[in-house]
CSV table of C-alpha atoms and ligand atoms in Angstrom, one decimal:
chain,number,residue,atom,x,y,z
A,855,UNK,CA,0.0,0.0,0.0
A,856,UNK,CA,1.5,3.4,-0.9
A,857,UNK,CA,1.2,6.2,1.5
A,858,UNK,CA,-1.2,8.1,-0.6
A,859,UNK,CA,-3.8,5.3,-0.4
A,860,UNK,CA,-4.5,6.1,3.2
A,861,UNK,CA,-5.1,9.8,2.6
A,862,UNK,CA,-8.7,9.7,1.5
A,863,UNK,CA,-9.7,12.5,-0.8
A,864,UNK,CA,-6.3,14.1,-1.0
A,865,UNK,CA,-4.2,11.6,-2.9
A,866,UNK,CA,-3.9,13.8,-6.0
A,867,UNK,CA,-4.0,17.5,-5.6
A,868,UNK,CA,-2.8,18.4,-9.1
A,869,UNK,CA,-6.3,19.1,-10.3
A,870,UNK,CA,-6.8,21.6,-7.5
A,871,UNK,CA,-3.8,23.7,-8.3
A,872,UNK,CA,-4.7,27.3,-9.0
A,873,UNK,CA,-1.7,28.0,-11.3
A,874,UNK,CA,-2.7,31.5,-12.4
A,875,UNK,CA,-3.4,32.6,-8.9
A,876,UNK,CA,-0.2,31.2,-7.5
A,877,UNK,CA,1.8,32.9,-10.2
A,878,UNK,CA,0.1,36.3,-9.9
A,879,UNK,CA,0.7,36.3,-6.1
A,880,UNK,CA,4.4,35.3,-6.4
A,881,UNK,CA,4.9,38.0,-9.0
A,882,UNK,CA,3.6,40.7,-6.6
A,883,UNK,CA,6.1,39.6,-4.0
A,884,UNK,CA,8.9,39.6,-6.6
A,885,UNK,CA,8.0,43.2,-7.5
A,886,UNK,CA,9.2,44.3,-4.0
A,887,UNK,CA,13.0,45.0,-4.2
A,888,UNK,CA,13.8,43.5,-0.8
A,889,UNK,CA,17.6,43.7,-1.1
A,890,UNK,CA,18.9,43.2,2.5
A,891,UNK,CA,22.4,44.4,1.8
A,892,UNK,CA,21.4,47.9,0.8
A,893,UNK,CA,20.2,50.3,3.5
A,894,UNK,CA,18.1,52.3,0.9
A,895,UNK,CA,15.8,49.2,0.7
A,896,UNK,CA,14.8,49.2,4.4
A,897,UNK,CA,11.2,50.3,3.5
A,898,UNK,CA,11.0,47.5,0.9
A,899,UNK,CA,12.0,45.0,3.6
A,900,UNK,CA,9.1,46.1,5.7
A,901,UNK,CA,6.8,45.9,2.6
A,902,UNK,CA,7.8,42.4,1.8
A,903,UNK,CA,7.4,41.3,5.4
A,904,UNK,CA,3.9,42.9,5.5
A,905,UNK,CA,3.0,41.2,2.2
A,906,UNK,CA,3.7,37.8,3.8
A,907,UNK,CA,2.0,38.8,7.0
A,908,UNK,CA,-1.2,39.7,5.2
A,909,UNK,CA,-1.2,36.5,3.1
A,910,UNK,CA,-0.6,34.2,6.0
A,911,UNK,CA,-3.4,35.9,7.9
A,912,UNK,CA,-5.8,35.1,5.1
A,913,UNK,CA,-4.8,31.4,5.6
A,914,UNK,CA,-5.8,31.5,9.2
A,915,UNK,CA,-2.3,31.9,10.7
A,916,UNK,CA,-1.5,34.0,13.7
A,917,UNK,CA,1.3,36.2,12.5
A,918,UNK,CA,3.9,38.4,14.1
A,919,UNK,CA,6.3,40.7,12.3
A,920,UNK,CA,9.1,41.0,14.7
A,921,UNK,CA,11.9,43.6,14.7
A,922,UNK,CA,15.3,42.2,15.1
A,923,UNK,CA,18.8,43.5,16.1
A,924,UNK,CA,22.3,42.3,16.6
A,925,UNK,CA,25.5,43.6,18.1
A,926,UNK,CA,27.8,45.3,15.6
A,927,UNK,CA,31.5,45.1,15.4
A,928,UNK,CA,32.0,48.1,17.7
A,929,UNK,CA,29.6,46.7,20.4
A,930,UNK,CA,26.7,48.9,19.3
A,931,UNK,CA,23.2,47.6,18.7
A,932,UNK,CA,22.4,47.4,15.0
A,933,UNK,CA,18.8,47.2,13.8
A,934,UNK,CA,18.1,44.1,11.6
A,935,UNK,CA,15.4,43.3,9.1
A,936,UNK,CA,12.1,42.0,10.4
A,937,UNK,CA,11.3,38.3,10.9
A,938,UNK,CA,7.8,37.1,9.9
A,939,UNK,CA,6.7,34.4,12.3
A,940,UNK,CA,3.3,32.7,11.7
A,941,UNK,CA,1.6,29.7,13.3
A,942,UNK,CA,-1.5,27.7,12.8
A,943,UNK,CA,-2.2,25.1,15.3
A,944,UNK,CA,-4.6,22.4,14.2
A,945,UNK,CA,-4.4,19.9,17.0
A,946,UNK,CA,-1.7,19.8,19.7
A,947,UNK,CA,-1.4,16.0,19.3
A,948,UNK,CA,-0.3,16.4,15.7
A,949,UNK,CA,3.4,17.0,14.8
A,950,UNK,CA,4.5,20.5,14.2
A,951,UNK,CA,6.4,21.5,11.1
A,952,UNK,CA,8.4,24.7,11.0
A,953,UNK,CA,9.0,26.0,7.4
A,954,UNK,CA,12.0,28.4,7.1
A,955,UNK,CA,12.7,30.6,4.1
A,956,UNK,CA,14.0,34.1,3.4
A,957,UNK,CA,12.3,37.0,1.7
A,958,UNK,CA,15.4,39.0,1.2
A,959,UNK,CA,17.3,38.9,-2.1
A,960,UNK,CA,20.8,39.6,-3.4
A,961,UNK,CA,21.5,43.0,-5.0
A,962,UNK,CA,20.5,43.1,-8.6
A,963,UNK,CA,23.8,44.5,-10.0
A,964,UNK,CA,25.0,44.5,-12.8
A,965,UNK,CA,21.7,45.9,-13.9
A,966,UNK,CA,22.7,46.3,-17.6
A,967,UNK,CA,23.0,42.6,-18.0
A,968,UNK,CA,19.3,41.9,-17.2
A,969,UNK,CA,17.2,41.2,-20.2
A,970,UNK,CA,14.1,42.4,-18.3
A,971,UNK,CA,14.1,44.5,-15.2
A,972,UNK,CA,15.1,42.5,-12.0
A,973,UNK,CA,12.0,43.6,-10.1
A,974,UNK,CA,9.5,43.4,-12.9
A,975,UNK,CA,8.8,39.6,-13.1
A,976,UNK,CA,8.7,38.6,-16.8
A,977,UNK,CA,7.8,35.2,-18.2
A,978,UNK,CA,9.9,33.8,-21.0
A,979,UNK,CA,9.9,30.2,-22.1
A,980,UNK,CA,8.0,28.9,-19.1
A,981,UNK,CA,10.3,30.7,-16.6
A,982,UNK,CA,9.7,33.8,-14.5
A,983,UNK,CA,12.7,36.1,-14.6
A,984,UNK,CA,13.2,38.3,-11.5
A,985,UNK,CA,15.7,38.7,-8.6
A,986,UNK,CA,14.7,36.3,-5.8
A,987,UNK,CA,12.5,34.2,-8.1
A,988,UNK,CA,14.3,31.0,-7.1
A,989,UNK,CA,16.4,32.3,-4.2
A,990,UNK,CA,14.3,32.2,-2.2
A,991,UNK,CA,10.9,33.9,-2.7
A,992,UNK,CA,9.7,31.4,-5.2
A,993,UNK,CA,10.7,28.3,-3.2
A,994,UNK,CA,9.5,29.8,0.1
A,995,UNK,CA,6.2,30.9,-1.4
A,996,UNK,CA,5.6,27.4,-2.9
A,997,UNK,CA,5.2,26.3,0.8
A,998,UNK,CA,2.7,29.1,1.5
A,999,UNK,CA,0.7,28.0,-1.5
A,1000,UNK,CA,1.1,24.3,-0.6
A,1001,UNK,CA,-0.6,25.1,2.7
A,1002,UNK,CA,-3.3,27.0,0.9
A,1003,UNK,CA,-3.8,24.0,-1.4
A,1004,UNK,CA,-4.3,21.7,1.5
A,1005,UNK,CA,-6.6,24.1,3.2
A,1006,UNK,CA,-8.7,24.4,0.0
A,1007,UNK,CA,-9.4,20.6,0.3
A,1008,UNK,CA,-9.9,20.4,4.1
A,1009,UNK,CA,-7.7,21.0,7.1
A,1010,UNK,CA,-4.0,20.8,7.6
A,1011,UNK,CA,-2.6,17.3,8.5
A,1012,UNK,CA,0.0,18.9,10.9
A,1013,UNK,CA,0.5,22.1,12.9
A,1014,UNK,CA,2.4,24.6,10.7
A,1015,UNK,CA,4.7,27.4,11.6
A,1016,UNK,CA,6.5,29.7,9.2
A,1017,UNK,CA,9.8,31.5,9.9
A,1018,UNK,CA,10.6,33.9,7.1
A,1019,UNK,CA,13.6,36.0,7.6
A,1020,UNK,CA,15.0,39.1,5.8
A,1021,UNK,CA,18.8,38.7,6.4
A,1022,UNK,CA,19.8,35.4,4.9
A,1023,UNK,CA,21.7,37.0,2.1
A,1024,UNK,CA,23.8,39.0,4.5
A,1025,UNK,CA,24.6,36.1,6.8
A,1026,UNK,CA,21.6,36.1,9.1
A,1027,UNK,CA,23.3,38.3,11.8
A,1028,UNK,CA,20.2,38.8,13.9
A,1029,UNK,CA,18.6,35.4,13.6
A,1030,UNK,CA,20.5,33.3,16.1
A,1031,UNK,CA,19.6,35.7,18.9
A,1032,UNK,CA,16.0,35.7,17.6
A,1033,UNK,CA,16.0,31.9,17.8
A,1034,UNK,CA,17.3,32.0,21.4
A,1035,UNK,CA,14.7,34.5,22.4
A,1036,UNK,CA,11.8,32.5,20.9
A,1037,UNK,CA,12.8,28.9,21.5
A,1038,UNK,CA,9.3,28.1,22.9
A,1039,UNK,CA,7.3,29.7,20.1
A,1040,UNK,CA,9.5,28.1,17.4
A,1041,UNK,CA,9.3,24.6,18.9
A,1042,UNK,CA,8.8,22.0,16.1
A,1043,UNK,CA,9.3,18.4,15.4
A,1044,UNK,CA,11.0,19.1,12.1
A,1045,UNK,CA,12.2,22.2,10.1
A,1046,UNK,CA,11.6,22.2,6.4
A,1047,UNK,CA,13.8,24.4,4.1
A,1048,UNK,CA,13.6,24.8,0.4
A,1049,UNK,CA,16.4,27.2,-0.5
A,1050,UNK,CA,18.8,25.5,-2.8
A,1051,UNK,CA,18.9,23.5,-6.0
A,1052,UNK,CA,18.0,20.0,-6.8
A,1053,UNK,CA,20.5,17.8,-8.6
A,1054,UNK,CA,19.1,18.0,-12.2
A,1055,UNK,CA,15.9,18.9,-14.0
A,1056,UNK,CA,14.5,15.4,-14.0
A,1057,UNK,CA,15.9,14.4,-10.6
A,1058,UNK,CA,13.8,15.2,-7.5
A,1059,UNK,CA,16.3,15.7,-4.6
A,1060,UNK,CA,16.5,15.5,-0.9
A,1061,UNK,CA,19.6,17.5,0.1
A,1062,UNK,CA,21.4,16.1,3.1
A,1063,UNK,CA,24.5,18.4,3.4
A,1064,UNK,CA,25.4,22.1,3.1
A,1065,UNK,CA,28.8,23.5,3.2
A,1066,UNK,CA,29.8,26.1,5.8
A,1067,UNK,CA,31.5,29.4,5.2
A,1068,UNK,CA,34.2,31.7,6.4
A,1069,UNK,CA,34.3,35.0,4.7
A,1070,UNK,CA,37.1,37.5,5.2
A,1071,UNK,CA,38.6,40.7,3.6
A,1072,UNK,CA,42.3,41.1,3.1
A,1073,UNK,CA,43.5,44.7,3.2
A,1074,UNK,CA,46.9,45.7,2.0
A,1075,UNK,CA,48.4,49.1,2.7
A,1076,UNK,CA,51.5,50.4,1.0
A,1077,UNK,CA,52.7,54.0,1.0
A,1078,UNK,CA,50.8,56.8,2.7
A,1079,UNK,CA,49.5,58.0,-0.7
A,1080,UNK,CA,49.2,57.0,-4.3
A,1081,UNK,CA,52.6,57.4,-5.9
A,1082,UNK,CA,53.9,58.4,-9.3
A,1083,UNK,CA,54.9,55.0,-10.8
A,1084,UNK,CA,57.9,56.5,-12.6
A,1085,UNK,CA,59.3,58.4,-9.6
A,1086,UNK,CA,58.7,55.4,-7.2
A,1087,UNK,CA,58.2,52.3,-9.3
A,1088,UNK,CA,60.8,49.6,-8.6
A,1089,UNK,CA,61.6,51.0,-5.2
A,1090,UNK,CA,58.3,51.5,-3.4
A,1091,UNK,CA,56.2,48.5,-2.3
A,1092,UNK,CA,53.1,48.0,-4.5
A,1093,UNK,CA,50.1,46.8,-2.6
A,1094,UNK,CA,48.3,45.4,-5.6
A,1095,UNK,CA,51.3,43.3,-6.6
A,1096,UNK,CA,51.6,42.2,-3.0
A,1097,UNK,CA,47.9,41.2,-2.9
A,1098,UNK,CA,48.3,39.2,-6.1
A,1099,UNK,CA,51.3,37.4,-4.5
A,1100,UNK,CA,49.3,36.6,-1.4
A,1101,UNK,CA,46.3,35.3,-3.3
A,1102,UNK,CA,48.5,33.2,-5.6
A,1103,UNK,CA,50.1,31.6,-2.5
A,1104,UNK,CA,46.7,30.6,-0.9
A,1105,UNK,CA,46.3,27.6,-3.2
A,1106,UNK,CA,48.9,25.3,-4.6
A,1107,UNK,CA,49.1,23.8,-8.1
A,1108,UNK,CA,47.1,20.7,-7.0
A,1109,UNK,CA,44.2,23.0,-6.1
A,1110,UNK,CA,44.7,22.6,-2.4
A,1111,UNK,CA,44.5,25.4,0.1
A,1112,UNK,CA,47.9,26.1,1.6
A,1113,UNK,CA,46.8,27.6,5.0
A,1114,UNK,CA,48.4,25.4,7.6
A,1115,UNK,CA,45.8,23.3,9.5
A,1116,UNK,CA,43.1,24.1,7.0
A,1117,UNK,CA,42.3,20.4,6.3
A,1118,UNK,CA,42.6,19.3,9.9
A,1119,UNK,CA,39.6,17.3,11.0
A,1120,UNK,CA,37.9,17.3,7.5
A,1121,UNK,CA,35.5,14.4,7.4
A,1122,UNK,CA,36.4,12.0,4.7
A,1123,UNK,CA,33.9,11.0,2.1
A,1124,UNK,CA,32.6,7.6,3.0
A,1125,UNK,CA,32.8,4.8,0.4
A,1126,UNK,CA,29.0,4.5,0.4
A,1127,UNK,CA,28.7,8.2,-0.5
A,1128,UNK,CA,31.4,7.9,-3.2
A,1129,UNK,CA,29.4,5.0,-4.7
A,1130,UNK,CA,26.1,6.8,-4.5
A,1131,UNK,CA,27.4,10.0,-6.1
A,1132,UNK,CA,29.2,8.1,-8.8
A,1133,UNK,CA,25.7,6.7,-9.8
A,1134,UNK,CA,24.1,10.1,-10.2
A,1135,UNK,CA,23.7,11.3,-13.8
A,1136,UNK,CA,26.5,13.8,-13.5
A,1137,UNK,CA,28.1,14.9,-16.8
A,1138,UNK,CA,31.2,16.9,-16.2
A,1139,UNK,CA,31.5,18.0,-19.8
A,1140,UNK,CA,27.9,19.2,-19.9
A,1141,UNK,CA,28.5,21.0,-16.6
A,1142,UNK,CA,31.5,22.8,-18.1
A,1143,UNK,CA,29.6,23.6,-21.3
A,1144,UNK,CA,26.7,25.0,-19.3
A,1145,UNK,CA,29.0,27.8,-18.1
A,1146,UNK,CA,31.1,28.0,-21.3
A,1147,UNK,CA,34.4,27.0,-19.8
A,1148,UNK,CA,36.8,24.5,-21.4
A,1149,UNK,CA,37.9,22.9,-18.2
A,1150,UNK,CA,37.0,22.5,-14.5
A,1151,UNK,CA,40.1,23.1,-12.4
A,1152,UNK,CA,39.9,21.9,-8.8
A,1153,UNK,CA,41.5,19.8,-6.1
A,1154,UNK,CA,43.4,16.9,-7.5
A,1155,UNK,CA,42.1,13.4,-6.6
A,1156,UNK,CA,38.4,14.3,-6.3
A,1157,UNK,CA,35.5,14.2,-8.7
A,1158,UNK,CA,33.6,17.3,-9.6
A,1159,UNK,CA,30.7,16.4,-7.3
A,1160,UNK,CA,33.1,15.5,-4.5
A,1161,UNK,CA,34.9,18.9,-4.9
A,1162,UNK,CA,31.6,20.7,-4.8
A,1163,UNK,CA,29.8,18.8,-1.9
A,1164,UNK,CA,32.4,17.4,0.4
A,1165,UNK,CA,35.7,19.3,-0.1
A,1166,UNK,CA,36.5,22.7,1.4
A,1167,UNK,CA,37.7,25.4,-1.0
A,1168,UNK,CA,38.8,29.0,-1.2
A,1169,UNK,CA,37.7,31.6,-3.7
A,1170,UNK,CA,38.4,35.3,-4.2
A,1171,UNK,CA,35.0,37.0,-4.7
A,1172,UNK,CA,36.1,40.5,-5.2
A,1173,UNK,CA,39.3,42.5,-5.6
A,1174,UNK,CA,40.1,46.2,-5.8
A,1175,UNK,CA,42.9,48.7,-5.9
A,1176,UNK,CA,44.4,51.3,-8.2
A,1177,UNK,CA,43.1,53.0,-11.3
A,1178,UNK,CA,40.0,51.6,-12.9
A,1179,UNK,CA,38.9,54.4,-15.2
A,1180,UNK,CA,39.3,55.0,-18.9
A,1181,UNK,CA,42.8,54.8,-20.4
A,1182,UNK,CA,45.9,54.7,-18.4
A,1183,UNK,CA,47.2,56.3,-15.2
A,1184,UNK,CA,50.7,55.8,-14.1
A,1185,UNK,CA,50.3,55.3,-10.4
A,1186,UNK,CA,51.2,53.0,-7.6
A,1187,UNK,CA,48.1,52.7,-5.4
A,1188,UNK,CA,48.4,53.1,-1.6
A,1189,UNK,CA,45.9,50.4,-0.9
A,1190,UNK,CA,44.4,47.2,-2.3
A,1191,UNK,CA,42.0,44.6,-1.0
A,1192,UNK,CA,40.2,41.4,-1.7
A,1193,UNK,CA,37.1,39.5,-0.5
A,1194,UNK,CA,37.8,35.9,0.1
A,1195,UNK,CA,35.3,33.1,0.9
A,1196,UNK,CA,36.1,29.7,2.1
A,1197,UNK,CA,33.5,26.9,1.8
A,1198,UNK,CA,33.8,24.5,4.6
A,1199,UNK,CA,32.7,20.9,5.2
A,1200,UNK,CA,31.9,18.9,8.3
A,1201,UNK,CA,34.9,18.7,10.7
A,1202,UNK,CA,35.9,22.4,10.0
A,1203,UNK,CA,34.9,25.2,12.3
A,1204,UNK,CA,34.4,28.7,10.7
A,1205,UNK,CA,35.9,30.6,13.6
A,1206,UNK,CA,39.0,28.4,13.6
A,1207,UNK,CA,39.4,28.7,9.9
A,1208,UNK,CA,39.1,32.5,10.1
A,1209,UNK,CA,41.8,32.5,12.8
A,1210,UNK,CA,44.0,30.3,10.6
A,1211,UNK,CA,43.8,32.6,7.6
A,1212,UNK,CA,44.3,35.7,9.7
A,1213,UNK,CA,47.5,34.2,11.1
A,1214,UNK,CA,48.8,32.9,7.8
A,1215,UNK,CA,48.3,35.9,5.5
A,1216,UNK,CA,50.9,38.1,7.2
A,1217,UNK,CA,53.4,35.4,6.9
A,1218,UNK,CA,53.1,35.2,3.1
A,1219,UNK,CA,52.9,39.0,2.5
A,1220,UNK,CA,56.0,40.4,0.7
A,1221,UNK,CA,58.1,43.0,2.5
A,1222,UNK,CA,57.1,46.6,2.7
A,1223,UNK,CA,53.3,46.4,3.0
A,1224,UNK,CA,51.0,46.1,6.0
A,1225,UNK,CA,48.2,43.5,5.8
A,1226,UNK,CA,45.1,43.0,7.8
A,1227,UNK,CA,42.5,40.3,7.6
A,1228,UNK,CA,39.0,41.3,8.7
A,1229,UNK,CA,36.3,38.7,9.4
A,1230,UNK,CA,32.9,39.4,7.7
A,1231,UNK,CA,30.8,36.4,8.6
A,1232,UNK,CA,30.7,32.6,8.8
A,1233,UNK,CA,28.5,29.6,9.1
A,1234,UNK,CA,28.8,26.0,10.2
A,1235,UNK,CA,28.6,23.2,7.6
A,1236,UNK,CA,25.8,20.6,8.2
A,1237,UNK,CA,24.9,17.1,7.4
A,1238,UNK,CA,21.4,15.7,7.8
A,1239,UNK,CA,20.9,12.1,8.9
A,1240,UNK,CA,19.8,10.5,5.6
A,1241,UNK,CA,18.0,7.6,7.3
A,1242,UNK,CA,15.6,9.8,9.4
A,1243,UNK,CA,11.9,9.1,9.0
A,1244,UNK,CA,11.5,12.8,7.8
A,1245,UNK,CA,13.9,12.2,5.0
A,1246,UNK,CA,12.0,9.1,4.0
A,1247,UNK,CA,8.7,11.1,4.2
A,1248,UNK,CA,10.3,13.7,1.8
A,1249,UNK,CA,11.3,11.0,-0.6
A,1250,UNK,CA,7.7,9.7,-0.6
A,1251,UNK,CA,6.3,13.2,-1.2
A,1252,UNK,CA,8.7,13.8,-4.1
A,1253,UNK,CA,7.7,10.5,-5.6
A,1254,UNK,CA,4.1,11.4,-5.6
A,1255,UNK,CA,4.9,14.6,-7.6
A,1256,UNK,CA,7.6,13.4,-10.0
A,1257,UNK,CA,6.8,9.7,-10.1
A,1258,UNK,CA,10.5,8.8,-9.7
A,1259,UNK,CA,12.7,8.0,-6.8
A,1260,UNK,CA,14.4,11.0,-5.2
A,1261,UNK,CA,18.2,11.4,-5.2
A,1262,UNK,CA,20.0,12.0,-2.0
A,1263,UNK,CA,22.5,14.7,-2.7
A,1264,UNK,CA,24.6,17.3,-0.9
A,1265,UNK,CA,25.1,20.8,-2.2
A,1266,UNK,CA,28.0,23.3,-2.2
A,1267,UNK,CA,26.0,26.3,-1.0
A,1268,UNK,CA,25.6,27.5,2.6
A,1269,UNK,CA,22.7,28.5,4.8
A,1270,UNK,CA,24.5,29.5,7.9
A,1271,UNK,CA,21.5,29.5,10.2
A,1272,UNK,CA,20.7,25.8,9.6
A,1273,UNK,CA,23.3,24.6,12.2
A,1274,UNK,CA,21.8,27.0,14.7
A,1275,UNK,CA,18.3,25.5,14.1
A,1276,UNK,CA,19.7,22.2,15.2
A,1277,UNK,CA,21.8,23.5,18.2
A,1278,UNK,CA,19.4,26.2,19.5
A,1279,UNK,CA,16.0,24.8,18.6
A,1280,UNK,CA,17.1,21.1,18.8
A,1281,UNK,CA,14.9,20.1,15.8
A,1282,UNK,CA,16.1,18.1,12.8
A,1283,UNK,CA,16.1,19.9,9.4
A,1284,UNK,CA,14.9,18.6,6.1
A,1285,UNK,CA,16.2,20.2,2.9
A,1286,UNK,CA,13.9,19.7,-0.1
A,1287,UNK,CA,15.0,21.9,-2.9
A,1288,UNK,CA,12.9,23.0,-5.9
A,1289,UNK,CA,15.4,25.2,-7.8
A,1290,UNK,CA,18.2,24.4,-10.2
A,1291,UNK,CA,21.7,25.9,-10.6
A,1292,UNK,CA,20.6,27.0,-14.0
A,1293,UNK,CA,18.1,29.3,-12.4
A,1294,UNK,CA,21.2,31.5,-11.9
A,1295,UNK,CA,20.6,32.6,-8.3
A,1296,UNK,CA,22.7,35.7,-7.4
A,1297,UNK,CA,23.4,36.3,-11.2
A,1298,UNK,CA,21.7,38.6,-13.6
A,1299,UNK,CA,18.6,37.1,-15.2
A,1300,UNK,CA,17.8,34.9,-12.2
A,1301,UNK,CA,14.8,32.8,-13.0
A,1302,UNK,CA,12.5,30.0,-11.7
A,1303,UNK,CA,10.7,27.5,-13.9
A,1304,UNK,CA,7.0,27.9,-13.4
A,1305,UNK,CA,6.7,24.1,-13.6
A,1306,UNK,CA,9.2,23.9,-10.7
A,1307,UNK,CA,7.1,26.4,-8.7
A,1308,UNK,CA,3.9,24.4,-9.2
A,1309,UNK,CA,5.7,21.1,-8.4
A,1310,UNK,CA,7.1,22.9,-5.3
A,1311,UNK,CA,3.6,23.7,-4.2
A,1312,UNK,CA,2.5,20.1,-4.7
A,1313,UNK,CA,5.5,18.8,-2.9
A,1314,UNK,CA,5.0,21.2,0.0
A,1315,UNK,CA,1.4,19.9,0.3
A,1316,UNK,CA,2.2,16.2,0.0
A,1317,UNK,CA,5.2,16.7,2.4
A,1318,UNK,CA,2.9,18.0,5.1
A,1319,UNK,CA,0.7,15.0,4.6
A,1320,UNK,CA,3.6,12.6,4.7
A,1321,UNK,CA,5.1,14.3,7.8
A,1322,UNK,CA,1.7,13.9,9.5
A,1323,UNK,CA,1.9,10.2,9.0
A,1324,UNK,CA,5.4,10.0,10.5
A,1325,UNK,CA,4.0,11.6,13.6
A,1326,UNK,CA,1.1,9.1,13.7
A,1327,UNK,CA,3.2,6.0,13.4
A,1328,UNK,CA,5.6,7.3,16.1
A,1329,UNK,CA,2.9,8.2,18.6
B,1429,LIG,N1,20.0,29.7,-1.1
B,1429,LIG,C1,21.3,30.0,-0.9
B,1429,LIG,C2,22.1,28.8,-0.4
B,1429,LIG,C3,22.3,27.7,-1.4
B,1429,LIG,C4,22.8,28.0,-2.7
B,1429,LIG,C5,22.0,26.4,-1.1
B,1429,LIG,C6,23.0,27.0,-3.6
B,1429,LIG,C7,22.2,25.4,-2.0
B,1429,LIG,C8,22.7,25.7,-3.3
B,1429,LIG,C9,21.5,31.1,0.1
B,1429,LIG,O1,20.5,32.1,-0.2
B,1429,LIG,C10,22.8,31.7,-0.1
B,1429,LIG,O2,23.0,32.4,-1.1
B,1429,LIG,N2,23.7,31.6,0.8
B,1429,LIG,C11,25.0,32.2,0.8
B,1429,LIG,C12,25.5,32.4,2.2
B,1429,LIG,C13,25.2,33.7,2.8
B,1429,LIG,C14,26.0,33.8,4.1
B,1429,LIG,C15,25.4,34.9,2.0
B,1429,LIG,C16,26.0,31.4,0.0
B,1429,LIG,O3,25.9,30.2,0.0
B,1429,LIG,O4,26.8,32.0,-0.6
B,1430,LIG,MN1,18.7,31.4,-0.4
B,1431,LIG,MN1,21.2,33.4,-1.9
């Protein structure tokens, strides 16, 4: 007997999807430019939070829009973006599912590369193009509509809470304190998150691992002012050259990070995982072709999926210094800098890694410059127990939508707050992703396939049904 057979009247919700309604509503949310990194968008953050509050209230939820804050670098209190917290209790004996998502989005720049405006959702070829369409408004809103779909056919099979934050894209600085202050209200049996990408278009996926993150800036200071490169060149230290030397030394020719101690404690990939990943329909050549590159350089001795999912790495994400205008200017800059992110895996601790790079960079800096490493933010890596009844329930929900077995995959991205969910709230997390890498999150022309959105709505609804059954069989 399949699980859907003991769910009378609700075994197939496809016919009850209101596709047009679900799209129109999501598009309204996408029109709000809720860019968390940019202070000029503070009013838009409030509008987005209010949009979600109003919607969840129409679904019978009790909703709070809570102001947040955190302690800044100098010890001062910094106002954060609001958290939307909603709950609908059906029956205290049923399990409680907390759905987490984020309504903030990455900055839209570079604007000129967008085919249609980032905050004017536009449908082309079955996809909606807009900033936040896949990351994470579309995926989070699929759960809202999934709840609505269930309600349109009766009542909810579980108690539902929503936690929708506005600071994920800036490292969730206020959320851990919010979790600590609201442990009781946020209590749940399982936390569901859809904020990543599934393995491939035709492969429904339960994600069981996220990488962690340590993000720093390297600042290099040379002379007390920009210098004439004829009068001083060859004698004065050049901070841009120095920065380039430092960066070049951070990885060796085998693609390994050279920071002493960086790999200490890194959990090895198990033979079972190796085998499972090797069976996934991964085509490295197609992966390279999809981003128009002739080769995929990386750590020697590991497959592409292993490098992405289970190996730590270091990437420069930004670099500045010197003259960037038209034509030439003969100058030796006084300063240069770079933003460096390190993706971490289980066994690595972000604070320790930040300390290691801070200690190491001065030792590899050439003479004559001052260097400083500043920590921006970090996040713990996580791995979910793939044998948990919740993961099994997600597999069944996905099978009802896609009619195929779900893959169990890890992912290279990070959601720093997820480890705090486990440690502060003590609840297991379940990662069920609806997006795809080709949705181009964080890039110009971010999009979300409308089919993926509607399948996400169905998956959200079936998942709550399946999670209700996990509760029953355990009680
Ligand atoms: N949704 C992503 C995380 C993600 C991306 C998970 C790809 C799985 C696959 C999230 O919004 C994000 O962008 N996280 C940031 C970290 C944050 C501290 C800015 C990331 O991974 O860079
Ligand atoms: Mn996201
Ligand atoms: Mn993101």
